Short mmCIF file of C-alpha atoms and ligand atoms in Angstrom, two decimals:
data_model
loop_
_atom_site.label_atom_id
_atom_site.label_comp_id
_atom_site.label_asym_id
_atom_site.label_seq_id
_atom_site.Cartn_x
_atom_site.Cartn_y
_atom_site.Cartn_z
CA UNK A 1 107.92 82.06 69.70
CA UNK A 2 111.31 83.29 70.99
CA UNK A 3 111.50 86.94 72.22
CA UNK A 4 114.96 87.58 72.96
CA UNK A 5 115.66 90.41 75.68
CA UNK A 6 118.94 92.22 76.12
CA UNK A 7 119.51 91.67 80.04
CA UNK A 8 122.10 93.40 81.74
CA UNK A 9 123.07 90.71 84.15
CA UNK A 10 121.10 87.16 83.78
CA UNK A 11 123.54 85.20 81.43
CA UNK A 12 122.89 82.13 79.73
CA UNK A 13 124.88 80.58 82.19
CA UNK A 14 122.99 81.75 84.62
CA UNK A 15 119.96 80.15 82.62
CA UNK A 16 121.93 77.24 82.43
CA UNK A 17 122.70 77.43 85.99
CA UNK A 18 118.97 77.97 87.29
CA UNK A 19 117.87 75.38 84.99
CA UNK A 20 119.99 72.83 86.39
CA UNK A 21 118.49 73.74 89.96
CA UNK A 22 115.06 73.72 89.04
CA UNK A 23 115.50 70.13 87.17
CA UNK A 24 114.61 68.86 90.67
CA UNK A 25 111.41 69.72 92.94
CA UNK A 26 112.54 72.49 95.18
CA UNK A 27 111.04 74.63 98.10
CA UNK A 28 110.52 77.93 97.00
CA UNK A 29 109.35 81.17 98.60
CA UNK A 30 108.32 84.28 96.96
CA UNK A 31 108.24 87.48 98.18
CA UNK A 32 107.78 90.87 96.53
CA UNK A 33 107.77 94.41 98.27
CA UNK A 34 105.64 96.00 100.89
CA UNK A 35 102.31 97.83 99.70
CA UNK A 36 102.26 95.37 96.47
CA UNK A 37 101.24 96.63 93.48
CA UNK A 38 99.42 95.20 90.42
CA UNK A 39 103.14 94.16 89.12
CA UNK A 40 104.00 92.80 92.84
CA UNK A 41 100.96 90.24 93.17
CA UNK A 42 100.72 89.43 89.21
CA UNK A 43 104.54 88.30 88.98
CA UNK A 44 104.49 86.41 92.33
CA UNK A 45 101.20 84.63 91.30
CA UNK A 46 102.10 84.15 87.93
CA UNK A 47 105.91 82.61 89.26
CA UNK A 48 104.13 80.49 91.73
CA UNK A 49 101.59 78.85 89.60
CA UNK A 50 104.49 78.17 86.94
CA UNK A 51 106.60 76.30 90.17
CA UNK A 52 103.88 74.87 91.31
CA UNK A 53 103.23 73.20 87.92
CA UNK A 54 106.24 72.36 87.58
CA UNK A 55 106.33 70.35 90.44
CA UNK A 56 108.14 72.17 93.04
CA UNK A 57 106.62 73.23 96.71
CA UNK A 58 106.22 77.12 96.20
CA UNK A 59 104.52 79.75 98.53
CA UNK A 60 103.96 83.01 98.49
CA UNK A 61 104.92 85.76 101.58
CA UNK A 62 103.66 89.16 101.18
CA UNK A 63 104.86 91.82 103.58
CA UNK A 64 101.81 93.18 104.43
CA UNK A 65 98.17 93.50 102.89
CA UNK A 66 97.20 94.16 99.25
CA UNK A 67 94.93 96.26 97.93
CA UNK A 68 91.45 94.20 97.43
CA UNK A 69 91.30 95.21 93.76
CA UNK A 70 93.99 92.50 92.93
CA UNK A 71 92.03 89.69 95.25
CA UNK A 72 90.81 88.24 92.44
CA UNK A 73 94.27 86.71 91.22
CA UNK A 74 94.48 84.83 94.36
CA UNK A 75 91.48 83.28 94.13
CA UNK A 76 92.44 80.11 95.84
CA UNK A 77 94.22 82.03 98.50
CA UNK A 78 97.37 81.08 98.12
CA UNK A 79 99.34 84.44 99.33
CA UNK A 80 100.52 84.11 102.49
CA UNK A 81 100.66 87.98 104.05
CA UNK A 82 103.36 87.88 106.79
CA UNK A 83 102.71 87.68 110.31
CA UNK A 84 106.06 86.55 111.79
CA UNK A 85 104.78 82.52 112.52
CA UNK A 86 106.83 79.84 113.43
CA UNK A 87 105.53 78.19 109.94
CA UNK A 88 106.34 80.95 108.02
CA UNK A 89 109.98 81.47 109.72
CA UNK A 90 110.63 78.35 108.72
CA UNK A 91 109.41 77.94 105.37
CA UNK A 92 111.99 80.39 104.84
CA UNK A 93 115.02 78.85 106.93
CA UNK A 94 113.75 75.65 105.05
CA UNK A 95 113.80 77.09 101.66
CA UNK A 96 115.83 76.19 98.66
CA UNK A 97 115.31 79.12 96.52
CA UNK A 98 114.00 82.37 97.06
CA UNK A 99 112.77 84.75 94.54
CA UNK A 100 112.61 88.43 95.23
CA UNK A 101 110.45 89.87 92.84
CA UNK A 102 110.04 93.54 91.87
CA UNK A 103 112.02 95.36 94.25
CA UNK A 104 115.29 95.99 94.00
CA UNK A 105 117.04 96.30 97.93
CA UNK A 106 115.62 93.97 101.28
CA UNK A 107 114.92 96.94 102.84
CA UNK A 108 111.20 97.20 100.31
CA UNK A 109 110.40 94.05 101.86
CA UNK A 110 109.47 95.43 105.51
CA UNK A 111 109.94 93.25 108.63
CA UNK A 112 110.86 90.25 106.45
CA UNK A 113 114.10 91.92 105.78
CA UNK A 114 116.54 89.68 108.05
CA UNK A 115 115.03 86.45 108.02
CA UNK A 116 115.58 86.95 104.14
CA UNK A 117 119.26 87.79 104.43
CA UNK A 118 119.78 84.99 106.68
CA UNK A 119 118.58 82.49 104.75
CA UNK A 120 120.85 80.07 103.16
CA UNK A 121 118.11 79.57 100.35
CA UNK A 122 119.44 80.57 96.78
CA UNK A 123 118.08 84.11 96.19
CA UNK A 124 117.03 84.93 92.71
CA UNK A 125 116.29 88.51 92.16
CA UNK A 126 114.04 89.69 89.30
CA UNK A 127 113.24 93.47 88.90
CA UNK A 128 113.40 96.24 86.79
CA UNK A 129 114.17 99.03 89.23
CA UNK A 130 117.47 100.75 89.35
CA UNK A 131 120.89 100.13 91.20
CA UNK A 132 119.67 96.84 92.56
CA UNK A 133 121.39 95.91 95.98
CA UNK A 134 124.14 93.14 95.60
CA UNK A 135 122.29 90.63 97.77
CA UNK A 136 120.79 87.62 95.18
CA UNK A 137 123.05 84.85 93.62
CA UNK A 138 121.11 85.11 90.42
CA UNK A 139 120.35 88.46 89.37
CA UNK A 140 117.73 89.30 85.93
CA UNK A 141 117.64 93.05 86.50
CA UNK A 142 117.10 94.47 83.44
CA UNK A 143 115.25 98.54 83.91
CA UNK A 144 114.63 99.05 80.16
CA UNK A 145 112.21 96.19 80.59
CA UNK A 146 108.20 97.48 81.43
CA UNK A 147 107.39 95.85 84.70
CA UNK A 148 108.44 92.24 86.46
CA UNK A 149 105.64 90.26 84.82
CA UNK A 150 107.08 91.04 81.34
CA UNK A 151 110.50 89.32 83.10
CA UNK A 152 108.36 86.58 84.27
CA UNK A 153 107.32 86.13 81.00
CA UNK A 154 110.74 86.62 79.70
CA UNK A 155 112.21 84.26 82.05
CA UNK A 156 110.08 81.34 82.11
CA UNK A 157 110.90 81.49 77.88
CA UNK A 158 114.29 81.82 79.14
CA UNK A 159 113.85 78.10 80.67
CA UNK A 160 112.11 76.98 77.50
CA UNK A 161 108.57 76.44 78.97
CA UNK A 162 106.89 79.09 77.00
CA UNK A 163 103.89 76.17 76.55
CA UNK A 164 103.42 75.87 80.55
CA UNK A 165 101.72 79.63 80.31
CA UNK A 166 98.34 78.65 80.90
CA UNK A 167 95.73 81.47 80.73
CA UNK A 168 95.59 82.02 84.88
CA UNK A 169 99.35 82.32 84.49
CA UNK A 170 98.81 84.22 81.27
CA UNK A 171 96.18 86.97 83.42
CA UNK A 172 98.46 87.43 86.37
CA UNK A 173 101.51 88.91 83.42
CA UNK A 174 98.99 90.87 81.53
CA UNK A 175 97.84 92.27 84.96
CA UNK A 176 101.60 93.49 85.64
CA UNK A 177 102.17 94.58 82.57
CA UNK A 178 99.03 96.84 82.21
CA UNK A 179 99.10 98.26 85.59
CA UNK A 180 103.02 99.16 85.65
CA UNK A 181 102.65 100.62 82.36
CA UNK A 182 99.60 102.99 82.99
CA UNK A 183 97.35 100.94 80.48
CA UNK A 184 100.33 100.38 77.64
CA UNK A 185 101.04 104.04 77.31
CA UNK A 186 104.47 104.69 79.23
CA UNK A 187 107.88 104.64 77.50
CA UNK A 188 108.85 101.23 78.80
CA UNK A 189 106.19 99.44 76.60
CA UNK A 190 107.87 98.51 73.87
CA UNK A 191 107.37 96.23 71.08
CA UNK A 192 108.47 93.42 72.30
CA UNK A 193 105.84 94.41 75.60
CA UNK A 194 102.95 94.18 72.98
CA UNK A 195 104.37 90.79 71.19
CA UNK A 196 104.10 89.50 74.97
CA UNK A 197 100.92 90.63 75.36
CA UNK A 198 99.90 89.12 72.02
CA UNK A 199 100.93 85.58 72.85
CA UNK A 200 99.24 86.23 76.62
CA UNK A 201 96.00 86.73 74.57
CA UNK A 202 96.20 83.95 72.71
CA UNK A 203 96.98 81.84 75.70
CA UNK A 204 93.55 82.74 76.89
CA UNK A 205 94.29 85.83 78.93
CA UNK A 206 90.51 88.05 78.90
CA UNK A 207 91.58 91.20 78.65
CA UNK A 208 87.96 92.81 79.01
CA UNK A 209 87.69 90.73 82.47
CA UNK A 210 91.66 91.65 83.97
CA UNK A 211 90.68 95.55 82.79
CA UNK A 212 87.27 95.67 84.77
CA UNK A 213 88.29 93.51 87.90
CA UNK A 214 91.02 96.37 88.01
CA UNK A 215 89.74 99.46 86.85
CA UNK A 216 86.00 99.36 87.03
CA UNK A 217 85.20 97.44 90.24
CA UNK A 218 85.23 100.35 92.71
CA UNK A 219 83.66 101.16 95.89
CA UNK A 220 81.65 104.88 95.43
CA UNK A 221 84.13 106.13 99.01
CA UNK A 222 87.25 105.61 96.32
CA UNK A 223 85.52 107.49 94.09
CA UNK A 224 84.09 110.24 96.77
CA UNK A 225 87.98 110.04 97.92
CA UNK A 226 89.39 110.89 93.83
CA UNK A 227 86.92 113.21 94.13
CA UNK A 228 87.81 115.12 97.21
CA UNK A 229 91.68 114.80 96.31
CA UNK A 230 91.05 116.35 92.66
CA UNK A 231 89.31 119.11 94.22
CA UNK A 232 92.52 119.83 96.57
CA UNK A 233 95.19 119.95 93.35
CA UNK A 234 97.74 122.78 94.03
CA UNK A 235 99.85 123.80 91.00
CA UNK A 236 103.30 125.65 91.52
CA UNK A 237 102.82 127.25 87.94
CA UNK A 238 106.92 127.87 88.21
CA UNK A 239 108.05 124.63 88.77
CA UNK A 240 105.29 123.22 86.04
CA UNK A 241 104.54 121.37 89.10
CA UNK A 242 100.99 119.72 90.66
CA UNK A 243 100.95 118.07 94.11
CA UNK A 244 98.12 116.69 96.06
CA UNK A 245 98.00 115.93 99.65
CA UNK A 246 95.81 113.95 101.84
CA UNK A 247 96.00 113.51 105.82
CA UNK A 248 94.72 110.65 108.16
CA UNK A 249 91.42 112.84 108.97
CA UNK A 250 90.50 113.00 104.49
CA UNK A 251 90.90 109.00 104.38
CA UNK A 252 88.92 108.64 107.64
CA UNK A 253 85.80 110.71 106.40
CA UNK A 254 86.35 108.06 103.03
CA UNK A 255 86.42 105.29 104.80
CA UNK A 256 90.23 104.29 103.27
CA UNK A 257 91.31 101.31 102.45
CA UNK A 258 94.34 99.97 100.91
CA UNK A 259 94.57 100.70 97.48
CA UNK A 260 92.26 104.07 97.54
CA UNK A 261 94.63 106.07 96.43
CA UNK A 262 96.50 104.00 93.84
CA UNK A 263 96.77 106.35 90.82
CA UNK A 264 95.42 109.54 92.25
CA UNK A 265 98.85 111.15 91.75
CA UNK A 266 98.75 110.72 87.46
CA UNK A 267 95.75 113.35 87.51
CA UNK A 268 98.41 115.62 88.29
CA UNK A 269 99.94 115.30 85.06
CA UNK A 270 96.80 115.39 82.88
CA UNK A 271 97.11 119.16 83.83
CA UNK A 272 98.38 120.89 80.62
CA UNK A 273 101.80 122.14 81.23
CA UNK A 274 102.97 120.36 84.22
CA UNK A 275 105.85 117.78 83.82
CA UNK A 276 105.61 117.00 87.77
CA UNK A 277 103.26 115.69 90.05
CA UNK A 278 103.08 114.25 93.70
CA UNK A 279 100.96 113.00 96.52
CA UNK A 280 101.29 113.02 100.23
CA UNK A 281 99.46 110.61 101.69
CA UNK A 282 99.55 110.45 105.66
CA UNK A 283 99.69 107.36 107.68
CA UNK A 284 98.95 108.04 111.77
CA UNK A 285 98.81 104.13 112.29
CA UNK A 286 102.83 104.21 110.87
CA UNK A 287 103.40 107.86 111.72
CA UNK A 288 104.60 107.99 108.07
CA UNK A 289 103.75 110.03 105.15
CA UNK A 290 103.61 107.92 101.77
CA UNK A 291 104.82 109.87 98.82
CA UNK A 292 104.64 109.28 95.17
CA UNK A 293 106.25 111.36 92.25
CA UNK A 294 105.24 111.10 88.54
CA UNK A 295 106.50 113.09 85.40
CA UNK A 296 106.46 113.38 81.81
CA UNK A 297 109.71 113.68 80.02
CA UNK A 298 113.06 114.35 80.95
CA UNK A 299 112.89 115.11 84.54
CA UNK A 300 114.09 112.29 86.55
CA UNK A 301 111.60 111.62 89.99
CA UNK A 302 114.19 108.81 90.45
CA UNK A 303 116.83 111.43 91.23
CA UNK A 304 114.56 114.09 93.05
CA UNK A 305 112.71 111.27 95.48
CA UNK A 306 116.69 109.85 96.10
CA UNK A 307 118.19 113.08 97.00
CA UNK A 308 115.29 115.11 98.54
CA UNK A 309 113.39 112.07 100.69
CA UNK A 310 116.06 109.15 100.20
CA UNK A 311 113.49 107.10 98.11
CA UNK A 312 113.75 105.46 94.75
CA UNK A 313 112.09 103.83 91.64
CA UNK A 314 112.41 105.27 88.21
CA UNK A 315 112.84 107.94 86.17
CA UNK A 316 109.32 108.75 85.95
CA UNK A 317 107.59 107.07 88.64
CA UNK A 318 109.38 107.14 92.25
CA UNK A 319 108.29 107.23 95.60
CA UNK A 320 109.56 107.75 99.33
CA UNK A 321 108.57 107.55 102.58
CA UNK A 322 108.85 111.17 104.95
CA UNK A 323 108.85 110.88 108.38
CA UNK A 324 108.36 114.42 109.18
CA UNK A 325 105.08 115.77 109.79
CA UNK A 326 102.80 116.26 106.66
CA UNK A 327 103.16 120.34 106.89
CA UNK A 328 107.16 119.52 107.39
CA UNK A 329 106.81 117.19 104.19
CA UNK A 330 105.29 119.73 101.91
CA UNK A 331 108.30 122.21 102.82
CA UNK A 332 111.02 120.34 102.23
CA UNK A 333 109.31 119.48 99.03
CA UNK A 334 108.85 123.08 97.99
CA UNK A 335 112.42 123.89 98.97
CA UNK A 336 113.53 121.10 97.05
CA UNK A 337 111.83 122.59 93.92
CA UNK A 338 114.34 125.16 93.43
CA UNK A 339 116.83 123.43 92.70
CA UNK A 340 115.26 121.56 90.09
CA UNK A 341 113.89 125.12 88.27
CA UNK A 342 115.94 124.40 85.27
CA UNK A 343 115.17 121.42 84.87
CA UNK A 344 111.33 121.81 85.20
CA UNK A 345 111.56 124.40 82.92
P1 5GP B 401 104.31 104.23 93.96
O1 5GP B 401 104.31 105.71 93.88
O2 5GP B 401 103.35 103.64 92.98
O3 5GP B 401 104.18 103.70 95.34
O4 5GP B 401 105.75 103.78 93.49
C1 5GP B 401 106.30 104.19 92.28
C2 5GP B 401 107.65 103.56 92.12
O5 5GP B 401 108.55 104.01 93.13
C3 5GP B 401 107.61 102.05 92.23
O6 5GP B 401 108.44 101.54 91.23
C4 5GP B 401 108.16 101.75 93.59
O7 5GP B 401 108.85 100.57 93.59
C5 5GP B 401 109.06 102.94 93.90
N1 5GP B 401 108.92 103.30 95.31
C6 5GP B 401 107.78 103.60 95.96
N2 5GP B 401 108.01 103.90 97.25
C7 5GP B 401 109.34 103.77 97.44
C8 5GP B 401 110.20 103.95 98.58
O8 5GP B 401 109.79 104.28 99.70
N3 5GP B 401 111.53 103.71 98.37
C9 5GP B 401 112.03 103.38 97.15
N4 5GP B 401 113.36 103.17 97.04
N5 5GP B 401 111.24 103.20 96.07
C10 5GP B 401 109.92 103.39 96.20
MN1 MN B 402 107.08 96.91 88.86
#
């Protein structure tokens, strides 16, 4: 089976090219961005185990924690989360290749940033985000494609070893793939998204197990917490517009931990009528406040999150970071409404 991907950049001399390095063991790291996501861990985990098979020396380098709901596909502990050690400094000094996956500029990749840029390692980007940063030698950016484990998928066919996708690497695409595409149901699944998901099946991926682990395996304060936030929805009935927002003192009484939140923000849109919603999510310990946008449609949360709070992502699902007080947040937020009335209109 051959599922053949218009990619804006990767060429097949770049296949060729990457081919040709990876025809000899190699030491890899890979790192994806800060706060990772189901998409994050299941493309670095599903990469990895691929190298690893392969025969090459690959690791793993988080930027920070992940959410516990994806623990389960590291279940031989094999991400590294970064903490700035002499071994991990120089498993990336050492490092032949490095893959940056889902994220599309160093700065998503937190304090890990420099030592990245200063590597002399051969950086292969893969990501489906927009206007990625001109840093990687090899670039597969392709942002009509769902989410980085469908590239994964796309790329290890690239380097004709669709037959090396066992099921473990077969669970940590379908993982990606489901979680970046709300469940199959966002414009970026496509056909060829459900074809991939077909063969993952039938390379042993459980479906039933990757959907509970992920969906159904919740502690009641994340519940308590959805509940709570639901309860504080504000709609701006002129801007077709729902926003939510949540300070240090709400995830204290919840007990909050990484990954609470994930998702909270969609609920907005369920409302009938609104084609915008966001979350505000404070952070004391970072003194930030952690923003995501979602929308249905034509209005681009790429565009608002870039221009209102410098942040990015697509067109619709973006996020920011604010570092402006949580009351100062929600201003510039409504002020930045009107000049989107049109549009939400
Ligand atoms: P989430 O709201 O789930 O954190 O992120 C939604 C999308 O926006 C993801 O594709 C993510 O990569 C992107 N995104 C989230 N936060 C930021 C940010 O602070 N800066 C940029 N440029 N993109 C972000
Ligand atoms: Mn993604």
């Amino acid at each position: 089976m051959y599922y053949v991907v218009y990619s804006q950049i990767m060429t097949q001399k770049d296949v060729q090219e990457i081919k040709g390095i990876l025809s000899e063991p190699k030491k890899i790291v890979i790192v994806h961005h800060k706060n990772a996501d189901g998409d994050a861990i299941g493309s670095s985990m599903a990469l990895n185990t691929y190298l690893n098979i392969c025969g090459h020396k690959s690791n793993v380098i988080s930027p920070n924690k992940f959410p516990d709901f994806l623990k389960w596909l590291d279940n031989k502990n094999e991400i590294a989360i970064f903490n700035n050690s002499d071994h991990q400094i120089n498993l990336i000094n050492n490092s032949d290749i490095i893959f940056t996956l889902d994220f599309n500029s160093l700065e998503r990749c937190g304090d890990m940033k420099d030592l990245i840029n200063k590597s002399k390692a051969i950086k292969i980007l893969i990501d489906h985000h927009e206007n990625p940063k001109n840093y990687a030698d090899y670039l597969y950016s392709d942002t009509k494609i769902s989410s980085t484990c469908e590239m994964i998928y796309h790329f290890i066919e690239k380097l004709g070893d669709n037959d090396k996708i066992n099921s473990s690497i077969a669970e940590a695409i379908y993982t990606g793939i489901m979680t970046d595409t709300g469940s199959f149901k966002f414009s970026s699944t496509s056909s060829i998204t459900h074809k991939v998901i077909s063969d993952l099946l039938e390379k042993g991926a459980d479906k039933t197990k990757i959907h509970n682990e992920i969906y159904d395996n919740n502690r009641i304060e994340k519940i308590k917490l959805l509940s709570f936030a639901l309860n504080k929805i504000e709609i701006i009935p002129e801007y077709n517009t729902a926003f939510i927002t949540l300070a240090q003192k709400d995830l204290n009484n919840f007990n909050f931990r990484k990954g609470d939140t994930e998702g909270i923000v969609n609920y907005g849109l369920s409302i009938k009528k609104i084609k915008f919603a966001a979350i505000f999510i404070e952070d004391k310990k970072e003194n930030i406040i952690k923003i995501s946008f979602r929308s249905k449609g034509n209005f681009d949360v790429n565009k608002f999150s870039g221009d209102t709070f410098n942040g990015g992502g697509h067109k619709n699902a973006s996020g920011a970071i604010s570092r402006d007080s949580l009351s100062s947040t929600i201003v510039n937020f409504k002020n930045a409404l009107k000049k989107y009335k049109t549009e939400l209109n």
